[in-house]
mmCIF file of C-alpha atoms (C1' of nucleotides) in Angstrom:
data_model
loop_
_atom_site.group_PDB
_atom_site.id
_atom_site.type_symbol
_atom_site.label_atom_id
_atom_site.label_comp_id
_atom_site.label_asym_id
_atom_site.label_seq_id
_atom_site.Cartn_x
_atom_site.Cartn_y
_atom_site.Cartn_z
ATOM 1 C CA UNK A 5 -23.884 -17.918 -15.806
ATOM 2 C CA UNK A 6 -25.268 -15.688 -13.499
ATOM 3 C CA UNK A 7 -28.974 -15.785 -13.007
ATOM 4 C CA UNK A 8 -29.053 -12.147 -13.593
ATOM 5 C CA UNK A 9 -28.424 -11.390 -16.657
ATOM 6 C CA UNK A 10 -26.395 -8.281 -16.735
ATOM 7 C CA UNK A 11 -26.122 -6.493 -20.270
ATOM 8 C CA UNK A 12 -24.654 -8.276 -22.628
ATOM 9 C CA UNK A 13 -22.831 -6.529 -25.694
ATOM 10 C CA UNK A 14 -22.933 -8.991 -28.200
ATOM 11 C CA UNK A 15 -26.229 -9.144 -27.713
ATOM 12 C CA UNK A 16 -27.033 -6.655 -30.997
ATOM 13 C CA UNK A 17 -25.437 -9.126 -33.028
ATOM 14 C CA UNK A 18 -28.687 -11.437 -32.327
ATOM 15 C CA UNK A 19 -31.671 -7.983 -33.094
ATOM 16 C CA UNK A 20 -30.023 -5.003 -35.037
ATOM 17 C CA UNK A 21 -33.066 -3.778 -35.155
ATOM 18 C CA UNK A 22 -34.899 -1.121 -31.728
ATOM 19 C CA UNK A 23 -30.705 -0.523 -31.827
ATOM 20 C CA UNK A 24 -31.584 2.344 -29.864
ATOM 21 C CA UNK A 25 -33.416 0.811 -27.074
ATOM 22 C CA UNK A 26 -31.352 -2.079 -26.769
ATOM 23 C CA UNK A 27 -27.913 -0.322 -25.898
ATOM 24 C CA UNK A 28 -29.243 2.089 -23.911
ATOM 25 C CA UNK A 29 -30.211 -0.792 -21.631
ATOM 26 C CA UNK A 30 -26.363 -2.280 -21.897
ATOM 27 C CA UNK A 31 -24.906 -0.064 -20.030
ATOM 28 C CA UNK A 32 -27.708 0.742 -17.982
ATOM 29 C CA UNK A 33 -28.118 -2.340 -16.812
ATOM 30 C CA UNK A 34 -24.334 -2.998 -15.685
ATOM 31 C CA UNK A 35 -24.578 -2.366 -12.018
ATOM 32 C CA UNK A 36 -20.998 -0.818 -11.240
ATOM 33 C CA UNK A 37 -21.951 1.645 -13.825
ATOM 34 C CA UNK A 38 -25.780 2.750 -12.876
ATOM 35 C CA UNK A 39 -24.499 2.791 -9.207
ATOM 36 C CA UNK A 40 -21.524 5.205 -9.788
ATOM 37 C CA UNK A 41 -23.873 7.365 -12.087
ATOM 38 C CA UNK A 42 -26.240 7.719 -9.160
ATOM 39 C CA UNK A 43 -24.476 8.157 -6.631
ATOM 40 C CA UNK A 44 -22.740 10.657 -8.550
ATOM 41 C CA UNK A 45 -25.554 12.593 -9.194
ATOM 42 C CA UNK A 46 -26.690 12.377 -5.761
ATOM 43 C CA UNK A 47 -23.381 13.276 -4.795
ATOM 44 C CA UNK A 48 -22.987 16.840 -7.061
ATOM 45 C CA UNK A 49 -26.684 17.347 -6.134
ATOM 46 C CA UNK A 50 -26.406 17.926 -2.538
ATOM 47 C CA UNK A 51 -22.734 19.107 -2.401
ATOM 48 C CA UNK A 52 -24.610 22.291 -3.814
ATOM 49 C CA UNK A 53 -25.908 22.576 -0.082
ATOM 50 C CA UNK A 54 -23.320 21.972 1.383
ATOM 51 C CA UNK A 55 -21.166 24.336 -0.693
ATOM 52 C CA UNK A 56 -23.559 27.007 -1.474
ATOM 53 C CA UNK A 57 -25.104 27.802 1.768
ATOM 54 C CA UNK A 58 -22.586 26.492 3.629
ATOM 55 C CA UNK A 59 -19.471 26.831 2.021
ATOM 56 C CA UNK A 60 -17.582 23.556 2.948
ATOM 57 C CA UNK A 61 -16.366 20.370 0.677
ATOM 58 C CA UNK A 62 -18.163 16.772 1.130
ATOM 59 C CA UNK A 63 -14.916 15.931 2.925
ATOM 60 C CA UNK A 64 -15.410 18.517 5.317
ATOM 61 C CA UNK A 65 -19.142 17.911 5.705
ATOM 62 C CA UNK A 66 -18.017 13.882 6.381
ATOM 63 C CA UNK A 67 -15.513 15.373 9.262
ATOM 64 C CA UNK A 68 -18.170 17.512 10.693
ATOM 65 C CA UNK A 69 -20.987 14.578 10.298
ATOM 66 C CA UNK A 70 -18.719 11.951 12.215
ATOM 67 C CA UNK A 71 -17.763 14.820 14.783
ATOM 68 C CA UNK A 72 -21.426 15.237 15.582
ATOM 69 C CA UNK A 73 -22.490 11.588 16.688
ATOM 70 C CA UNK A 74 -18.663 10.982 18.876
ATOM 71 C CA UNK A 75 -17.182 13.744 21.084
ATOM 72 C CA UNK A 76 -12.995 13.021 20.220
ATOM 73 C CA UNK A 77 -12.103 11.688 17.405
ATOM 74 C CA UNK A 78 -8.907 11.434 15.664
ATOM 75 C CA UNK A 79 -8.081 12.348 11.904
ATOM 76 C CA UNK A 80 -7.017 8.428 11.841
ATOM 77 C CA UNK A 81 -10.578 7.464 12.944
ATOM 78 C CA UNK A 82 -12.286 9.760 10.592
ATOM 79 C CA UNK A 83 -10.102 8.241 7.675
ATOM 80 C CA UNK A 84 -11.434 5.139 8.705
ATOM 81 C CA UNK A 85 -15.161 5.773 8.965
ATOM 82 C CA UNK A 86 -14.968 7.705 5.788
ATOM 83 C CA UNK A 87 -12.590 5.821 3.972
ATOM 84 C CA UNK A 88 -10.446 8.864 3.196
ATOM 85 C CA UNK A 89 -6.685 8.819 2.851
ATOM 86 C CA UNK A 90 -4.981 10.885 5.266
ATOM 87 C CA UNK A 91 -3.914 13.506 3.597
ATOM 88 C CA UNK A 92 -7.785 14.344 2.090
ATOM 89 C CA UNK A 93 -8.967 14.100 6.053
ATOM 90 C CA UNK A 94 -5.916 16.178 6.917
ATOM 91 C CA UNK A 95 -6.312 18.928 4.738
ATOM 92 C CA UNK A 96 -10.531 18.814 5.881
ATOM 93 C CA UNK A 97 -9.167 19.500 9.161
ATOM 94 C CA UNK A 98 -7.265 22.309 8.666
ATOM 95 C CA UNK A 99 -9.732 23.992 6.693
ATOM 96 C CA UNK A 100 -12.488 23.544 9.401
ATOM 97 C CA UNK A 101 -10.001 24.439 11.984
ATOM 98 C CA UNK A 102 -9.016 27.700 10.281
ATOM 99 C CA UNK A 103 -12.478 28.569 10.064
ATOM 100 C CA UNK A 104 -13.562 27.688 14.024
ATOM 101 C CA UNK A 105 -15.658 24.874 13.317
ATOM 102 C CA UNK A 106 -13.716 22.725 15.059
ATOM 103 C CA UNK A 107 -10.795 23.163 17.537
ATOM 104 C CA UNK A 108 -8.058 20.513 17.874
ATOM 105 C CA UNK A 109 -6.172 19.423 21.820
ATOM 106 C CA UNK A 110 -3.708 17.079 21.914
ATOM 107 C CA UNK A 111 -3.716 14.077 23.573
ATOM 108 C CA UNK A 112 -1.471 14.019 26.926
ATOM 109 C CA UNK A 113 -0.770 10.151 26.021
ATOM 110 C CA UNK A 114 0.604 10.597 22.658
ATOM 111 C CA UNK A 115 1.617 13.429 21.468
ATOM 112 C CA UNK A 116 1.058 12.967 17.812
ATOM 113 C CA UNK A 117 -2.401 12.627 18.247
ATOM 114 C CA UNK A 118 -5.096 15.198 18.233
ATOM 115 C CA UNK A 119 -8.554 14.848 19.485
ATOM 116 C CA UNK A 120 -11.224 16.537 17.270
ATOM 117 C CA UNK A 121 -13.903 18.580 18.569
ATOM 118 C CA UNK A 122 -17.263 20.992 17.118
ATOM 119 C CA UNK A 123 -16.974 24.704 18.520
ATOM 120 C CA UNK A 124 -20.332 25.786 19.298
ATOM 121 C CA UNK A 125 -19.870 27.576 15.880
ATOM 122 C CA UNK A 126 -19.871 24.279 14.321
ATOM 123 C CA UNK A 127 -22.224 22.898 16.416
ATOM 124 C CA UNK A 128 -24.791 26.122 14.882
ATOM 125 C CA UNK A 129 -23.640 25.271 11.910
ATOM 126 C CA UNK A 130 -24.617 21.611 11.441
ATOM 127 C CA UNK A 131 -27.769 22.292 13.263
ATOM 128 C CA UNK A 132 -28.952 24.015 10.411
ATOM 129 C CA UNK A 133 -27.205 21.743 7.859
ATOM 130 C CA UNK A 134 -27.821 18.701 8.850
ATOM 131 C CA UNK A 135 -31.868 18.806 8.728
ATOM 132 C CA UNK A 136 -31.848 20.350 5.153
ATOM 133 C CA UNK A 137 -29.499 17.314 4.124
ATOM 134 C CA UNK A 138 -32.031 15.006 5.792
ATOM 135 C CA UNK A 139 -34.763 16.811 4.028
ATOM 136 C CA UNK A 140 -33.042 16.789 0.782
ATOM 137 C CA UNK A 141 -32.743 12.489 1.150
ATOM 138 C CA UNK A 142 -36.218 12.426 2.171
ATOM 139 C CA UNK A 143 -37.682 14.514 -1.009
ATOM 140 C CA UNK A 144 -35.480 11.998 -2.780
ATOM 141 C CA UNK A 145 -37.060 9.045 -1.864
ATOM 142 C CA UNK A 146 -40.003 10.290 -0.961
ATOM 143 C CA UNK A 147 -41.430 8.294 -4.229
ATOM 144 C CA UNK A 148 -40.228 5.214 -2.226
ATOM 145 C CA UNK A 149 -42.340 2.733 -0.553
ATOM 146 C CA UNK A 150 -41.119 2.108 3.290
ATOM 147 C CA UNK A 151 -40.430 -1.402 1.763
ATOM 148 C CA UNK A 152 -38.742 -0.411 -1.153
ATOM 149 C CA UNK A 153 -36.308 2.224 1.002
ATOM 150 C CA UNK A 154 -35.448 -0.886 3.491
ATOM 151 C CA UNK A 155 -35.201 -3.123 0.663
ATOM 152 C CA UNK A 156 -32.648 -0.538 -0.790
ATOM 153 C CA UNK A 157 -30.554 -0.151 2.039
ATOM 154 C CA UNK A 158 -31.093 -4.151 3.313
ATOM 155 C CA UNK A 159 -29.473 -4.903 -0.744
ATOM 156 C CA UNK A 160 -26.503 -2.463 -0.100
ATOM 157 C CA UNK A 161 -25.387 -3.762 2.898
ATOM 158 C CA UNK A 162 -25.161 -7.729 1.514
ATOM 159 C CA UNK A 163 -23.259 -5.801 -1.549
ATOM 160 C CA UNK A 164 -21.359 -3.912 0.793
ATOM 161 C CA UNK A 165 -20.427 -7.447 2.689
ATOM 162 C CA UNK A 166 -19.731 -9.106 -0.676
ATOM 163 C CA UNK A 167 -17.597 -6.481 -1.516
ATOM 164 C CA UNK A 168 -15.340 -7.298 1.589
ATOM 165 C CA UNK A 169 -15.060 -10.828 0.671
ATOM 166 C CA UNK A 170 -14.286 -9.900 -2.540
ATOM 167 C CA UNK A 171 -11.450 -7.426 -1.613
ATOM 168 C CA UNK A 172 -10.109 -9.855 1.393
ATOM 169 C CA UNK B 2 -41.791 14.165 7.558
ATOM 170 C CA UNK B 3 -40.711 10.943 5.843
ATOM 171 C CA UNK B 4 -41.435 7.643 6.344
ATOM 172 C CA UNK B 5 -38.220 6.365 6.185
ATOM 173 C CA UNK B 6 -36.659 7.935 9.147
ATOM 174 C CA UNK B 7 -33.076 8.611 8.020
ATOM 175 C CA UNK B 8 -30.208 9.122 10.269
ATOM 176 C CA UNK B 9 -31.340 11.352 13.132
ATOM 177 C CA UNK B 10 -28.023 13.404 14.217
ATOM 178 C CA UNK B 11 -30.321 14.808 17.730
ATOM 179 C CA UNK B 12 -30.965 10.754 18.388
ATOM 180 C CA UNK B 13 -27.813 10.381 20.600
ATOM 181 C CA UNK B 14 -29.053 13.069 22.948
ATOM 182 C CA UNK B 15 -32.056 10.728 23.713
ATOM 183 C CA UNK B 16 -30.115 7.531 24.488
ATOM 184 C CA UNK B 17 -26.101 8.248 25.044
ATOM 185 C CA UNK B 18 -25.743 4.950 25.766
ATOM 186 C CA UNK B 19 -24.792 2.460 22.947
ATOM 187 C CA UNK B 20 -23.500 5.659 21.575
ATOM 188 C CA UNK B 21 -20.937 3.127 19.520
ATOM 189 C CA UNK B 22 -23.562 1.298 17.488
ATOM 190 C CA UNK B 23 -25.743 4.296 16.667
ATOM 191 C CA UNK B 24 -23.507 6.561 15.435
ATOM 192 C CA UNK B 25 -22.421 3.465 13.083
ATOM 193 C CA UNK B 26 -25.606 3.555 11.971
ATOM 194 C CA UNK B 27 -26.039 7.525 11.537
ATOM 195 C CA UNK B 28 -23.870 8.072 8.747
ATOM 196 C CA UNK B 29 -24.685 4.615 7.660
ATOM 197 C CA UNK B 30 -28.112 5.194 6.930
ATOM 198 C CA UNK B 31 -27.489 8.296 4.885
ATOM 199 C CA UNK B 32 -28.232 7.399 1.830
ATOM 200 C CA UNK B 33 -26.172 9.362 -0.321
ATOM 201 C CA UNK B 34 -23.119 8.554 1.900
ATOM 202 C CA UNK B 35 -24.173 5.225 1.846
ATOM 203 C CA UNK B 36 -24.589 4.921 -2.225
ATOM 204 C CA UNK B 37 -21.631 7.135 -2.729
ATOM 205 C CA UNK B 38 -19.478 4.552 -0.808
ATOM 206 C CA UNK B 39 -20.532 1.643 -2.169
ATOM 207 C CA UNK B 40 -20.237 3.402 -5.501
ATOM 208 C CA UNK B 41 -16.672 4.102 -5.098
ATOM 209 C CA UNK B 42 -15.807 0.911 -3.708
ATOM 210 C CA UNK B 43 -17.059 -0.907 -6.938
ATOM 211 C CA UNK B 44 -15.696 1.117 -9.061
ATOM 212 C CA UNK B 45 -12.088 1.106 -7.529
ATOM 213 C CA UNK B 46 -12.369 -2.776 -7.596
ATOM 214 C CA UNK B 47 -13.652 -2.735 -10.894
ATOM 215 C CA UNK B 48 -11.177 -0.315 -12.248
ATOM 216 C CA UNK B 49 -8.907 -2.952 -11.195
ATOM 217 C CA UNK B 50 -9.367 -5.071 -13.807
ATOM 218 C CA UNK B 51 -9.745 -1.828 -16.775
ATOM 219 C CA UNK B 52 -6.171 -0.524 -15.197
ATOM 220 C CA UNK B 53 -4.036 -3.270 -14.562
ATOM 221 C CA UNK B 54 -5.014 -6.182 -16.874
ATOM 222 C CA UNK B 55 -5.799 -3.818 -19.810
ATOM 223 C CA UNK B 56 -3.967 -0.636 -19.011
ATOM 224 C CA UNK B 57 -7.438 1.392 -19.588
ATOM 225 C CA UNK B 58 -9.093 4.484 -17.401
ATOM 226 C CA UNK B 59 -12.580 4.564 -16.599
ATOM 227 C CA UNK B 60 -13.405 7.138 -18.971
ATOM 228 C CA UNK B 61 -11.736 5.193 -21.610
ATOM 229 C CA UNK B 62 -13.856 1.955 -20.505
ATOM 230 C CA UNK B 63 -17.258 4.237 -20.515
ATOM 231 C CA UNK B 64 -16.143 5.323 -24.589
ATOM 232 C CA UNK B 65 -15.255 1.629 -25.636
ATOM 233 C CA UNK B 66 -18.126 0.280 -23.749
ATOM 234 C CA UNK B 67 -20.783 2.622 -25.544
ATOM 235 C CA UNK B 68 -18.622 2.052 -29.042
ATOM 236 C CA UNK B 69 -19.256 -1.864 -28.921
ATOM 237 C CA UNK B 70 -23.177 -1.307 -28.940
ATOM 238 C CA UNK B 71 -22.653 1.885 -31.690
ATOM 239 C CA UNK B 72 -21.269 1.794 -34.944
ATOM 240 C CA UNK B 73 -20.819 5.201 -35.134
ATOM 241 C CA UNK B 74 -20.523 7.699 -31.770
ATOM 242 C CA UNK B 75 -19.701 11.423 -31.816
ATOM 243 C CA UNK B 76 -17.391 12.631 -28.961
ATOM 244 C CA UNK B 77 -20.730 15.016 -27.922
ATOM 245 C CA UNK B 78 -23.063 11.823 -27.711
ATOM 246 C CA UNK B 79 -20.523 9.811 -25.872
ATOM 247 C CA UNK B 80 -20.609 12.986 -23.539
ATOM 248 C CA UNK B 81 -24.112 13.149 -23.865
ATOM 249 C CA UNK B 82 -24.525 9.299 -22.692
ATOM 250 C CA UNK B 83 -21.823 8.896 -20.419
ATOM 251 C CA UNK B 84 -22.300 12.057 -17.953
ATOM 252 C CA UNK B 85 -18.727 12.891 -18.437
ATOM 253 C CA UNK B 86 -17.469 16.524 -19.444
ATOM 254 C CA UNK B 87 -16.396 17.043 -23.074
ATOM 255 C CA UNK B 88 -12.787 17.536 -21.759
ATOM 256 C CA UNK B 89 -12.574 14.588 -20.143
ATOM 257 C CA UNK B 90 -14.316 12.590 -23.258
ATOM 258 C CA UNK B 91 -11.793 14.396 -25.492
ATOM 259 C CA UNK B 92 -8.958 13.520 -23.613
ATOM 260 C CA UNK B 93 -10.079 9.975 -23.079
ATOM 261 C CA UNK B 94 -10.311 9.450 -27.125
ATOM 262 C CA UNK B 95 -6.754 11.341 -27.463
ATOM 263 C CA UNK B 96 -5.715 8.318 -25.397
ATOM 264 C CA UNK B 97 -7.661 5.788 -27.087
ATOM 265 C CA UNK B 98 -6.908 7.078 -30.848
ATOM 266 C CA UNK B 99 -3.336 6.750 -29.440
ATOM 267 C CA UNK B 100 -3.371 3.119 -28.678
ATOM 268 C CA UNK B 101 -5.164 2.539 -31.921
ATOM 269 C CA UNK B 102 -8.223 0.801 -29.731
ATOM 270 C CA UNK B 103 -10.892 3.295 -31.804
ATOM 271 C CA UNK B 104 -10.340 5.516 -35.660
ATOM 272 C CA UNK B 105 -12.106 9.269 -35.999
ATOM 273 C CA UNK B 106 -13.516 9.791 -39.549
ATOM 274 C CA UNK B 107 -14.946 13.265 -40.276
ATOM 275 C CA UNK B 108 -18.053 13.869 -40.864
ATOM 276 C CA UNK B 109 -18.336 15.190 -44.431
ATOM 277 C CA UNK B 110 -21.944 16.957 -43.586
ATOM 278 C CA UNK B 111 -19.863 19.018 -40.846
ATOM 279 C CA UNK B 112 -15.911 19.885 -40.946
ATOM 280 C CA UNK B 113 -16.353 19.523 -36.760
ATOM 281 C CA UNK B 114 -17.571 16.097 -36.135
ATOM 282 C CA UNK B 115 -15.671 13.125 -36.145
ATOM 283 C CA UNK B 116 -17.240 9.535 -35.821
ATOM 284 C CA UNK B 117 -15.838 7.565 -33.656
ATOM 285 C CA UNK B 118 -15.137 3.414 -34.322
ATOM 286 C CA UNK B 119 -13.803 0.321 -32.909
ATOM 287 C CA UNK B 120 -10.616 -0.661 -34.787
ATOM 288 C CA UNK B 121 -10.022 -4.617 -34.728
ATOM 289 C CA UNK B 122 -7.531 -4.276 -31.747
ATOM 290 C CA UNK B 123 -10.102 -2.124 -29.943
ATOM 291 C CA UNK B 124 -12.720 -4.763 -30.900
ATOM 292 C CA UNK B 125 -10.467 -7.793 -29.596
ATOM 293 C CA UNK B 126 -9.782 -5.941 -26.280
ATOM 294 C CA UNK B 127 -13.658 -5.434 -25.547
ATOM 295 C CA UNK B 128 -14.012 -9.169 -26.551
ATOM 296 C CA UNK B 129 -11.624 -9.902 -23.785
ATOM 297 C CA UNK B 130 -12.900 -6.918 -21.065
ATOM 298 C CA UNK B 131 -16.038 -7.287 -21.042
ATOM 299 C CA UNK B 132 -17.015 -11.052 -20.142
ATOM 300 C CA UNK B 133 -14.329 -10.574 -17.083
ATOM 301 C CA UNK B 134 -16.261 -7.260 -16.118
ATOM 302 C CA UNK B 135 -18.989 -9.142 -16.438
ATOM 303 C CA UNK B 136 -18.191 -11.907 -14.495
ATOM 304 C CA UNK B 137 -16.980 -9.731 -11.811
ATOM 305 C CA UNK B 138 -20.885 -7.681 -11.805
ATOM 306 C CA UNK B 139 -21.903 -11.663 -11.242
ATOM 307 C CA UNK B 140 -19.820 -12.703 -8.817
ATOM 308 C CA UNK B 141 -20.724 -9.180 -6.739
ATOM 309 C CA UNK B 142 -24.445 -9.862 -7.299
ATOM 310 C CA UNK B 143 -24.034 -13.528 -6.558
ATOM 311 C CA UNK B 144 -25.743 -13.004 -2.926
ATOM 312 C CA UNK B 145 -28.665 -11.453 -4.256
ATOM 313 C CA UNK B 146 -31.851 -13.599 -5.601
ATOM 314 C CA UNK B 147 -32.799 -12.718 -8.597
ATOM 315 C CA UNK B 148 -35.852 -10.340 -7.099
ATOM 316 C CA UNK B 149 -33.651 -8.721 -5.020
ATOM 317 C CA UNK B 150 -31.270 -7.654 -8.006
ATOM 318 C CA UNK B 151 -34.717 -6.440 -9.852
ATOM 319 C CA UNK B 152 -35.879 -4.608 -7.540
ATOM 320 C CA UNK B 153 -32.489 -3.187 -7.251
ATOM 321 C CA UNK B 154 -32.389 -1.791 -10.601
ATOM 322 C CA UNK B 155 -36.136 -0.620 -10.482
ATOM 323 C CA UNK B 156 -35.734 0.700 -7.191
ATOM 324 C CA UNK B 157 -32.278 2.739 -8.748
ATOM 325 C CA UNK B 158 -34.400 3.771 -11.080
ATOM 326 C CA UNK B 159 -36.705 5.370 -9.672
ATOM 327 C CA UNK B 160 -34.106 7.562 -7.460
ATOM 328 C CA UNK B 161 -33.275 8.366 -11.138
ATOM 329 C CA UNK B 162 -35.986 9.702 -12.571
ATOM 330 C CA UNK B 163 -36.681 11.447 -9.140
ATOM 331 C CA UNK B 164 -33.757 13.483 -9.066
ATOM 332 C CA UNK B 165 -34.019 14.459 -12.652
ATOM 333 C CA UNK B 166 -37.646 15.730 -11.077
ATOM 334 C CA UNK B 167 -35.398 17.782 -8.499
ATOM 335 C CA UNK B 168 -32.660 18.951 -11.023
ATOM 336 C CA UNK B 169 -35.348 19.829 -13.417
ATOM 337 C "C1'" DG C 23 19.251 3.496 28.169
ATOM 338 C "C1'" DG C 24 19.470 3.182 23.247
ATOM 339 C "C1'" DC C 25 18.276 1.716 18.798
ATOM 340 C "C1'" DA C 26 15.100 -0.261 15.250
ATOM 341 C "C1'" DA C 27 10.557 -0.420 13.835
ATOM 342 C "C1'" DC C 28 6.236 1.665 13.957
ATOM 343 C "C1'" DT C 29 2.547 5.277 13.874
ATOM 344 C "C1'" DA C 30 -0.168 10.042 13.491
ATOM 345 C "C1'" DG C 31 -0.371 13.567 10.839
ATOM 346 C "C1'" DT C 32 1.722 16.950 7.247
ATOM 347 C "C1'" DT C 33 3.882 18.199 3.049
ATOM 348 C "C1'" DT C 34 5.546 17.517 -1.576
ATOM 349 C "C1'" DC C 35 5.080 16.227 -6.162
ATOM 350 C "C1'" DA C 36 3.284 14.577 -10.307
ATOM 351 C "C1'" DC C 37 -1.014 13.829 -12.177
ATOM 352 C "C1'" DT C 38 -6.087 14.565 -12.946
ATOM 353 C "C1'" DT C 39 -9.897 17.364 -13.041
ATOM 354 C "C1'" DG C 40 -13.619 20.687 -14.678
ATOM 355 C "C1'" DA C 41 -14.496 25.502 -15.970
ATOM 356 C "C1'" DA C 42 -13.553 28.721 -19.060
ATOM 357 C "C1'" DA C 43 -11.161 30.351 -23.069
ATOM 358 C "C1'" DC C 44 -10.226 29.158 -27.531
ATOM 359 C "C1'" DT C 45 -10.295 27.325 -32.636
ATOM 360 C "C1'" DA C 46 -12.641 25.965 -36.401
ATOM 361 C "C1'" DT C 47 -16.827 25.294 -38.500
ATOM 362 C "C1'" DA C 48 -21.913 25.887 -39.299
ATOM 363 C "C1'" DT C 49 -26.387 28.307 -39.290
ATOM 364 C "C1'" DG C 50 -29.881 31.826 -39.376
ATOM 365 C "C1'" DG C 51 -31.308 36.047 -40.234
ATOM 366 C "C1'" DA C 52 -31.115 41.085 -42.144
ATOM 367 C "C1'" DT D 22 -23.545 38.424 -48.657
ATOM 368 C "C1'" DC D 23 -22.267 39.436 -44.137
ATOM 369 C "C1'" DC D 24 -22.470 39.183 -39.512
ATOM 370 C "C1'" DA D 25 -24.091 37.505 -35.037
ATOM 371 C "C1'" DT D 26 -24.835 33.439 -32.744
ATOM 372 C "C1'" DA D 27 -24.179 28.671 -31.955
ATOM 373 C "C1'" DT D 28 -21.770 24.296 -31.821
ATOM 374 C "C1'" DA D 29 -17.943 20.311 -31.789
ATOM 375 C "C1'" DG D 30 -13.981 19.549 -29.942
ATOM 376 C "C1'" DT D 31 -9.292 21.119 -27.886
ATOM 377 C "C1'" DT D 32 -6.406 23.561 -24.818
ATOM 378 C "C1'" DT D 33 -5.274 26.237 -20.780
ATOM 379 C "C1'" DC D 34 -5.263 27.104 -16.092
ATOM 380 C "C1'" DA D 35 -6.100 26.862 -11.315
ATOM 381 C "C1'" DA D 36 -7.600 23.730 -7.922
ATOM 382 C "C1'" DG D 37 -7.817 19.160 -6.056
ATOM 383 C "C1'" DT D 38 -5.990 14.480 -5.664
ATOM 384 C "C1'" DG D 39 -3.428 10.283 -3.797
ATOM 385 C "C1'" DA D 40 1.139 8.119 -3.302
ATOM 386 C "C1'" DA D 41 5.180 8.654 -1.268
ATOM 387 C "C1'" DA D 42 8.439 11.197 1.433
ATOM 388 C "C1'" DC D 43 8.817 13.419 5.520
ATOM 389 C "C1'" DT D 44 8.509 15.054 10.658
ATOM 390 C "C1'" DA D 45 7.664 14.176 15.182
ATOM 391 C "C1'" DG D 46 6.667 11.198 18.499
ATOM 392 C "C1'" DT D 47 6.069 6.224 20.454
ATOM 393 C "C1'" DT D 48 6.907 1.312 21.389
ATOM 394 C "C1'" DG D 49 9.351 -2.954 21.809
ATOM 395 C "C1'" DC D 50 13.431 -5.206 22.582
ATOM 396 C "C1'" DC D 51 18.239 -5.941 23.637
#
DNA sequence: GGCAACTAGTTTCACTTGAAACTATATGGA
DNA sequence: TCCATATAGTTTCAAGTGAAACTAGTTGCC
């Protein structure tokens, strides 16, 4: 058994009684569960920037994100940073392309594929976007230790290795 | 600003070389990209195991999941509980009342409410689901010491109760 | 050179989704 | 009592989704 203790539902067989308390903790102490509800909610929460004030999708605000840190990038490369199947990156692209945040030029190598690029618009556009995101995360956690914030991210990233053994 | 100094997009003008690790690390220090990620990844692997070995969605793993701590479950508190639309709970116990996995008896007090219940098979299936979801949450956690999976939870639960601070 | 296998990106199609409309029932006044 | 308002749950509809088919171009091999 795992040292960890994860809910357990036969556990009200043992205390009927504080019911109430009891499976309220169940399922909110199963991990996969309490992480998808957060990041959920995390998710919806500042997707209303982005697609209030800004008017794009959180797949176009993941093209536009990676596009800011690399000059060319392909939609295959964005798939793979983002982990979004091609047609969901494709369909980001054309949407930011039809609204000049980004231009497309083909590569004179290969002529399937298309190098990815900011207009100044977009450029503009994530200058103002991207601080209010970063100011969103940072009311977020602002009731975070430094400790606790590393101690977060430092957990994630041995889940997120786990993970890949798991799945390979 | 924060202590926590989240992705800065402006960092690669300082330093354009290394550009390839830091722009790894950009996104990758986001949180909510970061949590919604992870999120998603567990849940896909997870779902594995509701949608092939028991032919179940997640939605319909979220209503027999709260059902094996709760005699007796409305469709609304399920809803209520579970963060899921009442469309999407409706059509989830369609499914389930289906497959004869939970019964509806009406409420007698009110013509609208049905209460929802386990049938045997429903019972049996959870008997068999949830020590192999279980053991899956273990083996996932497996890297983490026991502090590290506290302070996990506690640390996810404060992000909770922040954001229902910034929703509210 | 020419053909089979492969790849980047787009489109199609069947399915899922949430918002809003809807049905049936309940409640709280006037 | 009657009517306006509210609520539980279902259905409809338009938009979004991923898997698979498809198009256009490339590579390896004979």
């Amino acid at each position: 058994m795992s040292p960890h203790s994860p809910s357990d539902p036969d556990a009200s067989h043992e205390a009927p009684d504080h019911r109430d308390e009891r499976h309220e903790l169940d399922l909110g102490q199963f991990l996969p569960y309490r992480l998808n509800s957060l990041a959920d909610r995390i998710s919806q929460a500042l997707s209303r920037i982005y697609g209030e004030r800004f008017g794009i999708t959180i797949a176009e605000w993941r093209v536009l994100a990676w596009l800011s840190h690399r000059e060319e990038l392909t939609a295959k490369q964005i798939g793979e940073h983002t982990r979004m199947d091609k047609a969901k990156v494709s369909r980001a692209i054309q949407s930011l392309e039809g609204r000049t945040l980004i231009r497309r030029t083909q590569s004179s190598q290969d002529q399937r594929v298309h190098y990815l690029h900011l207009t100044r618009e977009g450029e503009e556009m994530l200058g103002e976007l991207i601080p209010q995101a970063h100011a969103w995360e940072a009311e977020l956690v602002t009731t975070l230790s430094t400790g606790e914030y590393r101690d977060l991210l430092n957990t994630m990233g041995k889940l997120e290795r786990q993970l890949a053994r798991l799945e390979g």
